[in-house]
mmCIF file with all atom_site columns, C-alpha atoms and ligand atoms in Angstrom:
data_model
loop_
_atom_site.group_PDB
_atom_site.id
_atom_site.type_symbol
_atom_site.label_atom_id
_atom_site.label_alt_id
_atom_site.label_comp_id
_atom_site.label_asym_id
_atom_site.label_entity_id
_atom_site.label_seq_id
_atom_site.pdbx_PDB_ins_code
_atom_site.Cartn_x
_atom_site.Cartn_y
_atom_site.Cartn_z
_atom_site.occupancy
_atom_site.B_iso_or_equiv
_atom_site.pdbx_formal_charge
_atom_site.auth_seq_id
_atom_site.auth_comp_id
_atom_site.auth_asym_id
_atom_site.auth_atom_id
_atom_site.pdbx_PDB_model_num
ATOM   1   C CA . UNK A 1 1   ? 0.000   0.000  0.000   1.00 98.00 ? 92  UNK A CA 1
ATOM   2   C CA . UNK A 1 2   ? 1.283   3.442  -0.895  1.00 98.00 ? 93  UNK A CA 1
ATOM   3   C CA . UNK A 1 3   ? 1.604   5.989  1.898   1.00 98.00 ? 94  UNK A CA 1
ATOM   4   C CA . UNK A 1 4   ? 1.394   9.693  1.087   1.00 98.00 ? 95  UNK A CA 1
ATOM   5   C CA . UNK A 1 5   ? 1.887   12.557 3.494   1.00 98.00 ? 96  UNK A CA 1
ATOM   6   C CA . UNK A 1 6   ? -1.150  14.845 3.648   1.00 98.00 ? 97  UNK A CA 1
ATOM   7   C CA . UNK A 1 7   ? 0.729   18.073 4.189   1.00 98.00 ? 98  UNK A CA 1
ATOM   8   C CA . UNK A 1 8   ? 2.288   21.160 2.649   1.00 97.00 ? 99  UNK A CA 1
ATOM   9   C CA . UNK A 1 9   ? 4.699   21.587 5.561   1.00 98.00 ? 100 UNK A CA 1
ATOM   10  C CA . UNK A 1 10  ? 8.255   21.363 4.225   1.00 97.00 ? 101 UNK A CA 1
ATOM   11  C CA . UNK A 1 11  ? 9.824   20.223 7.495   1.00 98.00 ? 102 UNK A CA 1
ATOM   12  C CA . UNK A 1 12  ? 7.336   17.411 7.909   1.00 98.00 ? 103 UNK A CA 1
ATOM   13  C CA . UNK A 1 13  ? 7.667   16.402 4.259   1.00 98.00 ? 104 UNK A CA 1
ATOM   14  C CA . UNK A 1 14  ? 11.474  16.325 4.467   1.00 98.00 ? 105 UNK A CA 1
ATOM   15  C CA . UNK A 1 15  ? 11.461  14.311 7.719   1.00 98.00 ? 106 UNK A CA 1
ATOM   16  C CA . UNK A 1 16  ? 9.016   11.757 6.325   1.00 98.00 ? 107 UNK A CA 1
ATOM   17  C CA . UNK A 1 17  ? 10.771  11.581 2.942   1.00 98.00 ? 108 UNK A CA 1
ATOM   18  C CA . UNK A 1 18  ? 14.123  10.904 4.614   1.00 98.00 ? 109 UNK A CA 1
ATOM   19  C CA . UNK A 1 19  ? 12.740  7.611  5.945   1.00 97.00 ? 110 UNK A CA 1
ATOM   20  C CA . UNK A 1 20  ? 12.232  6.348  2.368   1.00 97.00 ? 111 UNK A CA 1
ATOM   21  C CA . UNK A 1 21  ? 8.879   5.028  3.540   1.00 97.00 ? 112 UNK A CA 1
ATOM   22  C CA . UNK A 1 22  ? 6.552   7.462  1.823   1.00 98.00 ? 113 UNK A CA 1
ATOM   23  C CA . UNK A 1 23  ? 5.501   7.409  -1.793  1.00 98.00 ? 114 UNK A CA 1
ATOM   24  C CA . UNK A 1 24  ? 4.376   10.965 -2.253  1.00 98.00 ? 115 UNK A CA 1
ATOM   25  C CA . UNK A 1 25  ? 2.314   13.841 -0.965  1.00 98.00 ? 116 UNK A CA 1
ATOM   26  C CA . UNK A 1 26  ? -1.203  15.214 -1.183  1.00 98.00 ? 117 UNK A CA 1
ATOM   27  C CA . UNK A 1 27  ? -1.951  18.897 -0.783  1.00 96.00 ? 118 UNK A CA 1
ATOM   28  C CA . UNK A 1 28  ? -5.157  20.883 -0.880  1.00 95.00 ? 119 UNK A CA 1
ATOM   29  C CA . UNK A 1 29  ? -6.059  24.595 -0.679  1.00 95.00 ? 120 UNK A CA 1
ATOM   30  C CA . UNK A 1 30  ? -6.525  24.412 3.097   1.00 95.00 ? 121 UNK A CA 1
ATOM   31  C CA . UNK A 1 31  ? -3.124  22.808 3.667   1.00 95.00 ? 122 UNK A CA 1
ATOM   32  C CA . UNK A 1 32  ? -1.570  25.394 1.318   1.00 94.00 ? 123 UNK A CA 1
ATOM   33  C CA . UNK A 1 33  ? -3.206  28.271 3.197   1.00 95.00 ? 124 UNK A CA 1
ATOM   34  C CA . UNK A 1 34  ? -1.815  27.360 6.617   1.00 95.00 ? 125 UNK A CA 1
ATOM   35  C CA . UNK A 1 35  ? 1.883   27.212 5.709   1.00 95.00 ? 126 UNK A CA 1
ATOM   36  C CA . UNK A 1 36  ? 2.521   30.880 4.858   1.00 92.00 ? 127 UNK A CA 1
ATOM   37  C CA . UNK A 1 37  ? 3.972   30.429 1.360   1.00 95.00 ? 128 UNK A CA 1
ATOM   38  C CA . UNK A 1 38  ? 4.350   33.769 -0.483  1.00 96.00 ? 129 UNK A CA 1
ATOM   39  C CA . UNK A 1 39  ? 2.913   32.250 -3.698  1.00 96.00 ? 130 UNK A CA 1
ATOM   40  C CA . UNK A 1 40  ? 1.551   29.013 -5.099  1.00 96.00 ? 131 UNK A CA 1
ATOM   41  C CA . UNK A 1 41  ? 4.598   28.848 -7.396  1.00 97.00 ? 132 UNK A CA 1
ATOM   42  C CA . UNK A 1 42  ? 6.859   28.763 -4.333  1.00 97.00 ? 133 UNK A CA 1
ATOM   43  C CA . UNK A 1 43  ? 4.763   25.989 -2.785  1.00 97.00 ? 134 UNK A CA 1
ATOM   44  C CA . UNK A 1 44  ? 4.858   23.799 -5.894  1.00 98.00 ? 135 UNK A CA 1
ATOM   45  C CA . UNK A 1 45  ? 8.564   24.475 -6.425  1.00 98.00 ? 136 UNK A CA 1
ATOM   46  C CA . UNK A 1 46  ? 9.540   23.658 -2.840  1.00 98.00 ? 137 UNK A CA 1
ATOM   47  C CA . UNK A 1 47  ? 7.440   20.511 -2.635  1.00 98.00 ? 138 UNK A CA 1
ATOM   48  C CA . UNK A 1 48  ? 8.573   19.224 -6.023  1.00 98.00 ? 139 UNK A CA 1
ATOM   49  C CA . UNK A 1 49  ? 12.203  19.720 -5.033  1.00 98.00 ? 140 UNK A CA 1
ATOM   50  C CA . UNK A 1 50  ? 11.710  17.099 -2.290  1.00 98.00 ? 141 UNK A CA 1
ATOM   51  C CA . UNK A 1 51  ? 9.946   14.384 -4.305  1.00 98.00 ? 142 UNK A CA 1
ATOM   52  C CA . UNK A 1 52  ? 12.507  13.385 -6.914  1.00 97.00 ? 143 UNK A CA 1
ATOM   53  C CA . UNK A 1 53  ? 12.484  9.585  -7.011  1.00 97.00 ? 144 UNK A CA 1
ATOM   54  C CA . UNK A 1 54  ? 11.004  8.192  -10.277 1.00 97.00 ? 145 UNK A CA 1
ATOM   55  C CA . UNK A 1 55  ? 7.800   6.800  -8.743  1.00 97.00 ? 146 UNK A CA 1
ATOM   56  C CA . UNK A 1 56  ? 7.109   9.695  -6.342  1.00 98.00 ? 147 UNK A CA 1
ATOM   57  C CA . UNK A 1 57  ? 3.628   11.184 -6.613  1.00 98.00 ? 148 UNK A CA 1
ATOM   58  C CA . UNK A 1 58  ? 2.821   14.836 -5.899  1.00 98.00 ? 149 UNK A CA 1
ATOM   59  C CA . UNK A 1 59  ? -0.856  15.788 -5.785  1.00 98.00 ? 150 UNK A CA 1
ATOM   60  C CA . UNK A 1 60  ? -1.774  19.431 -6.461  1.00 98.00 ? 151 UNK A CA 1
ATOM   61  C CA . UNK A 1 61  ? -5.384  20.604 -6.562  1.00 98.00 ? 152 UNK A CA 1
ATOM   62  C CA . UNK A 1 62  ? -7.176  22.846 -9.051  1.00 98.00 ? 153 UNK A CA 1
ATOM   63  C CA . UNK A 1 63  ? -8.938  25.892 -7.630  1.00 97.00 ? 154 UNK A CA 1
ATOM   64  C CA . UNK A 1 64  ? -11.882 26.408 -9.986  1.00 97.00 ? 155 UNK A CA 1
ATOM   65  C CA . UNK A 1 65  ? -15.345 24.979 -10.396 1.00 96.00 ? 156 UNK A CA 1
ATOM   66  C CA . UNK A 1 66  ? -15.991 24.993 -14.142 1.00 98.00 ? 157 UNK A CA 1
ATOM   67  C CA . UNK A 1 67  ? -14.589 22.216 -16.318 1.00 98.00 ? 158 UNK A CA 1
ATOM   68  C CA . UNK A 1 68  ? -12.839 24.504 -18.806 1.00 98.00 ? 159 UNK A CA 1
ATOM   69  C CA . UNK A 1 69  ? -10.825 26.329 -16.150 1.00 98.00 ? 160 UNK A CA 1
ATOM   70  C CA . UNK A 1 70  ? -10.135 23.110 -14.258 1.00 98.00 ? 161 UNK A CA 1
ATOM   71  C CA . UNK A 1 71  ? -8.702  21.633 -17.461 1.00 98.00 ? 162 UNK A CA 1
ATOM   72  C CA . UNK A 1 72  ? -6.516  24.707 -18.020 1.00 98.00 ? 163 UNK A CA 1
ATOM   73  C CA . UNK A 1 73  ? -5.304  24.623 -14.412 1.00 98.00 ? 164 UNK A CA 1
ATOM   74  C CA . UNK A 1 74  ? -4.746  20.867 -14.576 1.00 98.00 ? 165 UNK A CA 1
ATOM   75  C CA . UNK A 1 75  ? -2.612  21.191 -17.717 1.00 98.00 ? 166 UNK A CA 1
ATOM   76  C CA . UNK A 1 76  ? -0.514  23.905 -16.030 1.00 98.00 ? 167 UNK A CA 1
ATOM   77  C CA . UNK A 1 77  ? -0.067  21.828 -12.868 1.00 98.00 ? 168 UNK A CA 1
ATOM   78  C CA . UNK A 1 78  ? 0.864   18.691 -14.800 1.00 98.00 ? 169 UNK A CA 1
ATOM   79  C CA . UNK A 1 79  ? 3.428   20.637 -16.841 1.00 98.00 ? 170 UNK A CA 1
ATOM   80  C CA . UNK A 1 80  ? 5.377   21.368 -13.648 1.00 98.00 ? 171 UNK A CA 1
ATOM   81  C CA . UNK A 1 81  ? 6.686   17.825 -13.336 1.00 98.00 ? 172 UNK A CA 1
ATOM   82  C CA . UNK A 1 82  ? 6.058   14.220 -14.323 1.00 98.00 ? 173 UNK A CA 1
ATOM   83  C CA . UNK A 1 83  ? 5.401   13.528 -10.628 1.00 98.00 ? 174 UNK A CA 1
ATOM   84  C CA . UNK A 1 84  ? 2.244   15.651 -10.556 1.00 98.00 ? 175 UNK A CA 1
ATOM   85  C CA . UNK A 1 85  ? -1.220  14.170 -10.210 1.00 98.00 ? 176 UNK A CA 1
ATOM   86  C CA . UNK A 1 86  ? -4.009  16.734 -10.603 1.00 98.00 ? 177 UNK A CA 1
ATOM   87  C CA . UNK A 1 87  ? -6.759  16.821 -7.976  1.00 98.00 ? 178 UNK A CA 1
ATOM   88  C CA . UNK A 1 88  ? -10.268 17.787 -9.071  1.00 98.00 ? 179 UNK A CA 1
ATOM   89  C CA . UNK A 1 89  ? -13.460 17.685 -6.989  1.00 98.00 ? 180 UNK A CA 1
ATOM   90  C CA . UNK A 1 90  ? -16.060 15.020 -7.684  1.00 98.00 ? 181 UNK A CA 1
ATOM   91  C CA . UNK A 1 91  ? -18.638 17.235 -9.384  1.00 98.00 ? 182 UNK A CA 1
ATOM   92  C CA . UNK A 1 92  ? -20.070 16.950 -12.898 1.00 98.00 ? 183 UNK A CA 1
ATOM   93  C CA . UNK A 1 93  ? -17.591 19.575 -14.089 1.00 98.00 ? 184 UNK A CA 1
ATOM   94  C CA . UNK A 1 94  ? -14.789 17.915 -12.143 1.00 98.00 ? 185 UNK A CA 1
ATOM   95  C CA . UNK A 1 95  ? -15.471 14.621 -13.894 1.00 98.00 ? 186 UNK A CA 1
ATOM   96  C CA . UNK A 1 96  ? -15.646 16.291 -17.311 1.00 98.00 ? 187 UNK A CA 1
ATOM   97  C CA . UNK A 1 97  ? -12.238 17.764 -16.514 1.00 98.00 ? 188 UNK A CA 1
ATOM   98  C CA . UNK A 1 98  ? -11.038 14.377 -15.283 1.00 98.00 ? 189 UNK A CA 1
ATOM   99  C CA . UNK A 1 99  ? -12.032 12.700 -18.541 1.00 98.00 ? 190 UNK A CA 1
ATOM   100 C CA . UNK A 1 100 ? -10.333 15.356 -20.661 1.00 98.00 ? 191 UNK A CA 1
ATOM   101 C CA . UNK A 1 101 ? -7.136  15.490 -18.585 1.00 98.00 ? 192 UNK A CA 1
ATOM   102 C CA . UNK A 1 102 ? -6.941  11.691 -18.572 1.00 98.00 ? 193 UNK A CA 1
ATOM   103 C CA . UNK A 1 103 ? -7.358  11.678 -22.363 1.00 98.00 ? 194 UNK A CA 1
ATOM   104 C CA . UNK A 1 104 ? -4.320  13.968 -22.512 1.00 98.00 ? 195 UNK A CA 1
ATOM   105 C CA . UNK A 1 105 ? -2.273  11.515 -20.446 1.00 98.00 ? 196 UNK A CA 1
ATOM   106 C CA . UNK A 1 106 ? -2.513  13.483 -17.197 1.00 98.00 ? 197 UNK A CA 1
ATOM   107 C CA . UNK A 1 107 ? -3.200  11.487 -14.024 1.00 98.00 ? 198 UNK A CA 1
ATOM   108 C CA . UNK A 1 108 ? -6.191  12.734 -12.030 1.00 98.00 ? 199 UNK A CA 1
ATOM   109 C CA . UNK A 1 109 ? -7.077  12.327 -8.374  1.00 98.00 ? 200 UNK A CA 1
ATOM   110 C CA . UNK A 1 110 ? -10.829 12.819 -7.906  1.00 98.00 ? 201 UNK A CA 1
ATOM   111 C CA . UNK A 1 111 ? -11.194 14.226 -4.431  1.00 98.00 ? 202 UNK A CA 1
ATOM   112 C CA . UNK A 1 112 ? -13.880 15.017 -1.831  1.00 98.00 ? 203 UNK A CA 1
ATOM   113 C CA . UNK A 1 113 ? -15.593 11.649 -2.376  1.00 98.00 ? 204 UNK A CA 1
ATOM   114 C CA . UNK A 1 114 ? -18.276 10.763 0.175   1.00 98.00 ? 205 UNK A CA 1
ATOM   115 C CA . UNK A 1 115 ? -20.395 8.161  -1.626  1.00 98.00 ? 206 UNK A CA 1
ATOM   116 C CA . UNK A 1 116 ? -19.983 4.919  -3.599  1.00 98.00 ? 207 UNK A CA 1
ATOM   117 C CA . UNK A 1 117 ? -21.748 6.360  -6.665  1.00 98.00 ? 208 UNK A CA 1
ATOM   118 C CA . UNK A 1 118 ? -19.349 9.295  -6.746  1.00 98.00 ? 209 UNK A CA 1
ATOM   119 C CA . UNK A 1 119 ? -16.507 6.767  -6.793  1.00 98.00 ? 210 UNK A CA 1
ATOM   120 C CA . UNK A 1 120 ? -18.224 4.801  -9.574  1.00 98.00 ? 211 UNK A CA 1
ATOM   121 C CA . UNK A 1 121 ? -18.582 7.928  -11.710 1.00 98.00 ? 212 UNK A CA 1
ATOM   122 C CA . UNK A 1 122 ? -14.963 8.942  -11.041 1.00 98.00 ? 213 UNK A CA 1
ATOM   123 C CA . UNK A 1 123 ? -13.780 5.546  -12.273 1.00 98.00 ? 214 UNK A CA 1
ATOM   124 C CA . UNK A 1 124 ? -15.924 5.921  -15.405 1.00 98.00 ? 215 UNK A CA 1
ATOM   125 C CA . UNK A 1 125 ? -14.250 9.291  -15.963 1.00 98.00 ? 216 UNK A CA 1
ATOM   126 C CA . UNK A 1 126 ? -10.865 7.537  -15.899 1.00 98.00 ? 217 UNK A CA 1
ATOM   127 C CA . UNK A 1 127 ? -9.638  8.769  -12.517 1.00 98.00 ? 218 UNK A CA 1
ATOM   128 C CA . UNK A 1 128 ? -6.187  7.531  -11.519 1.00 98.00 ? 219 UNK A CA 1
ATOM   129 C CA . UNK A 1 129 ? -7.081  7.930  -7.833  1.00 98.00 ? 220 UNK A CA 1
ATOM   130 C CA . UNK A 1 130 ? -10.368 8.306  -5.995  1.00 99.00 ? 221 UNK A CA 1
ATOM   131 C CA . UNK A 1 131 ? -10.024 10.025 -2.614  1.00 98.00 ? 222 UNK A CA 1
ATOM   132 C CA . UNK A 1 132 ? -12.798 9.044  -0.168  1.00 98.00 ? 223 UNK A CA 1
ATOM   133 C CA . UNK A 1 133 ? -12.647 11.184 3.000   1.00 98.00 ? 224 UNK A CA 1
ATOM   134 C CA . UNK A 1 134 ? -13.175 8.712  5.837   1.00 98.00 ? 225 UNK A CA 1
ATOM   135 C CA . UNK A 1 135 ? -12.481 11.027 8.785   1.00 98.00 ? 226 UNK A CA 1
ATOM   136 C CA . UNK A 1 136 ? -15.003 13.637 7.743   1.00 98.00 ? 227 UNK A CA 1
ATOM   137 C CA . UNK A 1 137 ? -17.670 10.905 7.464   1.00 98.00 ? 228 UNK A CA 1
ATOM   138 C CA . UNK A 1 138 ? -16.758 9.565  10.915  1.00 98.00 ? 229 UNK A CA 1
ATOM   139 C CA . UNK A 1 139 ? -16.905 13.140 12.240  1.00 97.00 ? 230 UNK A CA 1
ATOM   140 C CA . UNK A 1 140 ? -20.585 13.300 11.364  1.00 97.00 ? 231 UNK A CA 1
ATOM   141 C CA . UNK A 1 141 ? -21.321 9.891  12.795  1.00 98.00 ? 232 UNK A CA 1
ATOM   142 C CA . UNK A 1 142 ? -21.218 7.945  9.531   1.00 98.00 ? 233 UNK A CA 1
ATOM   143 C CA . UNK A 1 143 ? -18.921 4.983  8.862   1.00 98.00 ? 234 UNK A CA 1
ATOM   144 C CA . UNK A 1 144 ? -16.002 6.158  6.746   1.00 98.00 ? 235 UNK A CA 1
ATOM   145 C CA . UNK A 1 145 ? -14.424 2.731  6.358   1.00 98.00 ? 236 UNK A CA 1
ATOM   146 C CA . UNK A 1 146 ? -17.717 1.247  5.148   1.00 98.00 ? 237 UNK A CA 1
ATOM   147 C CA . UNK A 1 147 ? -17.372 3.577  2.158   1.00 98.00 ? 238 UNK A CA 1
ATOM   148 C CA . UNK A 1 148 ? -13.934 2.121  1.381   1.00 98.00 ? 239 UNK A CA 1
ATOM   149 C CA . UNK A 1 149 ? -15.386 -1.393 1.553   1.00 98.00 ? 240 UNK A CA 1
ATOM   150 C CA . UNK A 1 150 ? -18.200 -0.429 -0.845  1.00 98.00 ? 241 UNK A CA 1
ATOM   151 C CA . UNK A 1 151 ? -15.879 1.245  -3.344  1.00 98.00 ? 242 UNK A CA 1
ATOM   152 C CA . UNK A 1 152 ? -13.504 -1.730 -3.252  1.00 98.00 ? 243 UNK A CA 1
ATOM   153 C CA . UNK A 1 153 ? -16.401 -4.070 -4.007  1.00 98.00 ? 244 UNK A CA 1
ATOM   154 C CA . UNK A 1 154 ? -17.676 -1.949 -6.900  1.00 98.00 ? 245 UNK A CA 1
ATOM   155 C CA . UNK A 1 155 ? -14.241 -1.543 -8.468  1.00 98.00 ? 246 UNK A CA 1
ATOM   156 C CA . UNK A 1 156 ? -13.558 -5.273 -8.096  1.00 98.00 ? 247 UNK A CA 1
ATOM   157 C CA . UNK A 1 157 ? -16.958 -6.180 -9.611  1.00 98.00 ? 248 UNK A CA 1
ATOM   158 C CA . UNK A 1 158 ? -16.127 -4.312 -12.807 1.00 98.00 ? 249 UNK A CA 1
ATOM   159 C CA . UNK A 1 159 ? -12.344 -4.593 -12.898 1.00 98.00 ? 250 UNK A CA 1
ATOM   160 C CA . UNK A 1 160 ? -12.049 -0.812 -12.589 1.00 98.00 ? 251 UNK A CA 1
ATOM   161 C CA . UNK A 1 161 ? -8.444  0.360  -12.465 1.00 98.00 ? 252 UNK A CA 1
ATOM   162 C CA . UNK A 1 162 ? -8.939  3.543  -10.410 1.00 98.00 ? 253 UNK A CA 1
ATOM   163 C CA . UNK A 1 163 ? -6.859  3.343  -7.233  1.00 98.00 ? 254 UNK A CA 1
ATOM   164 C CA . UNK A 1 164 ? -8.499  3.916  -3.863  1.00 99.00 ? 255 UNK A CA 1
ATOM   165 C CA . UNK A 1 165 ? -6.587  6.582  -1.944  1.00 98.00 ? 256 UNK A CA 1
ATOM   166 C CA . UNK A 1 166 ? -8.014  6.747  1.573   1.00 98.00 ? 257 UNK A CA 1
ATOM   167 C CA . UNK A 1 167 ? -8.015  10.381 2.716   1.00 98.00 ? 258 UNK A CA 1
ATOM   168 C CA . UNK A 1 168 ? -9.017  12.443 5.736   1.00 98.00 ? 259 UNK A CA 1
ATOM   169 C CA . UNK A 1 169 ? -7.294  9.936  7.974   1.00 98.00 ? 260 UNK A CA 1
ATOM   170 C CA . UNK A 1 170 ? -7.437  10.610 11.709  1.00 98.00 ? 261 UNK A CA 1
ATOM   171 C CA . UNK A 1 171 ? -5.283  7.841  13.179  1.00 98.00 ? 262 UNK A CA 1
ATOM   172 C CA . UNK A 1 172 ? -3.401  4.559  12.666  1.00 98.00 ? 263 UNK A CA 1
ATOM   173 C CA . UNK A 1 173 ? -6.691  2.638  12.984  1.00 98.00 ? 264 UNK A CA 1
ATOM   174 C CA . UNK A 1 174 ? -7.807  4.110  9.639   1.00 98.00 ? 265 UNK A CA 1
ATOM   175 C CA . UNK A 1 175 ? -4.525  3.019  8.012   1.00 98.00 ? 266 UNK A CA 1
ATOM   176 C CA . UNK A 1 176 ? -4.866  -0.481 9.411   1.00 98.00 ? 267 UNK A CA 1
ATOM   177 C CA . UNK A 1 177 ? -8.473  -0.808 8.247   1.00 98.00 ? 268 UNK A CA 1
ATOM   178 C CA . UNK A 1 178 ? -7.584  0.579  4.818   1.00 98.00 ? 269 UNK A CA 1
ATOM   179 C CA . UNK A 1 179 ? -4.824  -2.026 4.495   1.00 98.00 ? 270 UNK A CA 1
ATOM   180 C CA . UNK A 1 180 ? -7.147  -4.846 5.593   1.00 98.00 ? 271 UNK A CA 1
ATOM   181 C CA . UNK A 1 181 ? -9.679  -3.775 2.970   1.00 98.00 ? 272 UNK A CA 1
ATOM   182 C CA . UNK A 1 182 ? -7.018  -3.706 0.266   1.00 98.00 ? 273 UNK A CA 1
ATOM   183 C CA . UNK A 1 183 ? -7.039  0.044  -0.403  1.00 98.00 ? 274 UNK A CA 1
ATOM   184 C CA . UNK A 1 184 ? -4.259  1.106  -2.766  1.00 98.00 ? 275 UNK A CA 1
ATOM   185 C CA . UNK A 1 185 ? -3.035  4.111  -0.800  1.00 98.00 ? 276 UNK A CA 1
ATOM   186 C CA . UNK A 1 186 ? -3.520  6.223  2.305   1.00 98.00 ? 277 UNK A CA 1
ATOM   187 C CA . UNK A 1 187 ? -2.712  9.886  2.781   1.00 98.00 ? 278 UNK A CA 1
ATOM   188 C CA . UNK A 1 188 ? -1.889  10.816 6.346   1.00 98.00 ? 279 UNK A CA 1
ATOM   189 C CA . UNK A 1 189 ? -0.827  13.794 8.462   1.00 98.00 ? 280 UNK A CA 1
ATOM   190 C CA . UNK A 1 190 ? 2.724   13.673 9.872   1.00 98.00 ? 281 UNK A CA 1
ATOM   191 C CA . UNK A 1 191 ? 1.323   13.058 13.377  1.00 98.00 ? 282 UNK A CA 1
ATOM   192 C CA . UNK A 1 192 ? -0.275  9.831  12.154  1.00 98.00 ? 283 UNK A CA 1
ATOM   193 C CA . UNK A 1 193 ? 2.862   8.828  10.213  1.00 98.00 ? 284 UNK A CA 1
ATOM   194 C CA . UNK A 1 194 ? 4.890   8.923  13.450  1.00 97.00 ? 285 UNK A CA 1
ATOM   195 C CA . UNK A 1 195 ? 2.308   6.795  15.245  1.00 97.00 ? 286 UNK A CA 1
ATOM   196 C CA . UNK A 1 196 ? 2.524   4.022  12.636  1.00 97.00 ? 287 UNK A CA 1
ATOM   197 C CA . UNK A 1 197 ? 5.883   2.936  14.108  1.00 94.00 ? 288 UNK A CA 1
ATOM   198 C CA . UNK A 1 198 ? 5.017   3.234  17.751  1.00 94.00 ? 289 UNK A CA 1
ATOM   199 C CA . UNK A 1 199 ? 3.860   0.798  20.380  1.00 96.00 ? 290 UNK A CA 1
ATOM   200 C CA . UNK A 1 200 ? 4.426   1.314  24.088  1.00 97.00 ? 291 UNK A CA 1
ATOM   201 C CA . UNK A 1 201 ? 5.450   -2.325 24.524  1.00 98.00 ? 292 UNK A CA 1
ATOM   202 C CA . UNK A 1 202 ? 8.199   -1.783 21.936  1.00 98.00 ? 293 UNK A CA 1
ATOM   203 C CA . UNK A 1 203 ? 9.553   1.095  24.057  1.00 97.00 ? 294 UNK A CA 1
ATOM   204 C CA . UNK A 1 204 ? 9.322   -0.969 27.246  1.00 98.00 ? 295 UNK A CA 1
ATOM   205 C CA . UNK A 1 205 ? 11.026  -3.889 25.500  1.00 98.00 ? 296 UNK A CA 1
ATOM   206 C CA . UNK A 1 206 ? 13.877  -1.751 24.161  1.00 98.00 ? 297 UNK A CA 1
ATOM   207 C CA . UNK A 1 207 ? 14.568  -0.235 27.593  1.00 98.00 ? 298 UNK A CA 1
ATOM   208 C CA . UNK A 1 208 ? 14.595  -3.669 29.239  1.00 98.00 ? 299 UNK A CA 1
ATOM   209 C CA . UNK A 1 209 ? 16.934  -5.119 26.596  1.00 98.00 ? 300 UNK A CA 1
ATOM   210 C CA . UNK A 1 210 ? 19.315  -2.168 26.907  1.00 98.00 ? 301 UNK A CA 1
ATOM   211 C CA . UNK A 1 211 ? 19.380  -2.414 30.709  1.00 97.00 ? 302 UNK A CA 1
ATOM   212 C CA . UNK A 1 212 ? 20.055  -6.147 30.556  1.00 98.00 ? 303 UNK A CA 1
ATOM   213 C CA . UNK A 1 213 ? 22.731  -5.702 27.872  1.00 97.00 ? 304 UNK A CA 1
ATOM   214 C CA . UNK A 1 214 ? 24.612  -3.229 30.082  1.00 97.00 ? 305 UNK A CA 1
ATOM   215 C CA . UNK A 1 215 ? 24.706  -5.860 32.858  1.00 97.00 ? 306 UNK A CA 1
ATOM   216 C CA . UNK A 1 216 ? 26.483  -8.338 30.546  1.00 97.00 ? 307 UNK A CA 1
ATOM   217 C CA . UNK A 1 217 ? 29.439  -6.027 29.685  1.00 95.00 ? 308 UNK A CA 1
ATOM   218 C CA . UNK A 1 218 ? 29.332  -7.711 26.265  1.00 96.00 ? 309 UNK A CA 1
ATOM   219 C CA . UNK A 1 219 ? 30.371  -5.849 23.101  1.00 95.00 ? 310 UNK A CA 1
ATOM   220 C CA . UNK A 1 220 ? 29.378  -6.436 19.490  1.00 96.00 ? 311 UNK A CA 1
ATOM   221 C CA . UNK A 1 221 ? 32.703  -6.565 17.643  1.00 94.00 ? 312 UNK A CA 1
HETATM 222 C C1 . E4P B 2 .   ? -6.877  14.600 0.801   1.00 61.07 ? 211 E4P B C1 1
HETATM 223 O O1 . E4P B 2 .   ? -6.207  14.703 -0.202  1.00 61.07 ? 211 E4P B O1 1
HETATM 224 C C2 . E4P B 2 .   ? -7.192  15.725 1.707   1.00 61.07 ? 211 E4P B C2 1
HETATM 225 O O2 . E4P B 2 .   ? -6.138  16.649 1.652   1.00 61.07 ? 211 E4P B O2 1
HETATM 226 C C3 . E4P B 2 .   ? -7.327  15.350 3.153   1.00 61.07 ? 211 E4P B C3 1
HETATM 227 O O3 . E4P B 2 .   ? -7.080  14.018 3.433   1.00 61.07 ? 211 E4P B O3 1
HETATM 228 C C4 . E4P B 2 .   ? -8.422  16.034 3.889   1.00 61.07 ? 211 E4P B C4 1
HETATM 229 O O4 . E4P B 2 .   ? -8.422  15.639 5.230   1.00 61.07 ? 211 E4P B O4 1
HETATM 230 P P1 . E4P B 2 .   ? -9.094  16.441 6.415   1.00 61.07 ? 211 E4P B P1 1
HETATM 231 O O5 . E4P B 2 .   ? -10.492 15.952 6.585   1.00 61.07 ? 211 E4P B O5 1
HETATM 232 O O6 . E4P B 2 .   ? -8.245  16.114 7.595   1.00 61.07 ? 211 E4P B O6 1
HETATM 233 O O7 . E4P B 2 .   ? -9.035  17.902 6.045   1.00 61.07 ? 211 E4P B O7 1
#
């Protein structure tokens, strides 16, 4: 399963990238707005300078609502680098843009998905990724992971190639459930990334082993 960082924070992106355990990044207008970049050009430049390995994926989002402008913006974003995947919202215009961008060989991430039929339509429009937002569904007392299960079933039924990118992740439990359901990718905040490695029994175990090792006076030569 691919793991993307859901962030526009350069420090967090660099720290996560240095582990060689992440496959890319997703950004959105909200994430862009909180980092204090002087321009969108600076944001795209700085983020693209981090993700340089051949298979790295960098998701940038369009900022318009009509298909024509979304297509223009998508072409501009994709021209920045071969790593770019263009995010469009799952609206009628967004899917028209998705179809056209896909036809031009540009990979599209259809975002803000909250229902199985939206995911079905995104796949029909040729989306490279569908981004269902599980946390926001959980927030309003719906079952976010149930949506992933439904989309997986629909895509499997019809052999649809669109990859399921689980988004709006709130904790490691969402990553675990996404993996169990066979989702293709997760995008996670840095705080969740750090938690994926942690278990308190691992810390207890390490401390005990180190204490006991000191008692032995052994050395690894
Ligand atoms: C996905 O690409 C979005 O950026 C993201 O996962 C939204 O998550 P949020 O609900 O935490 O804002």
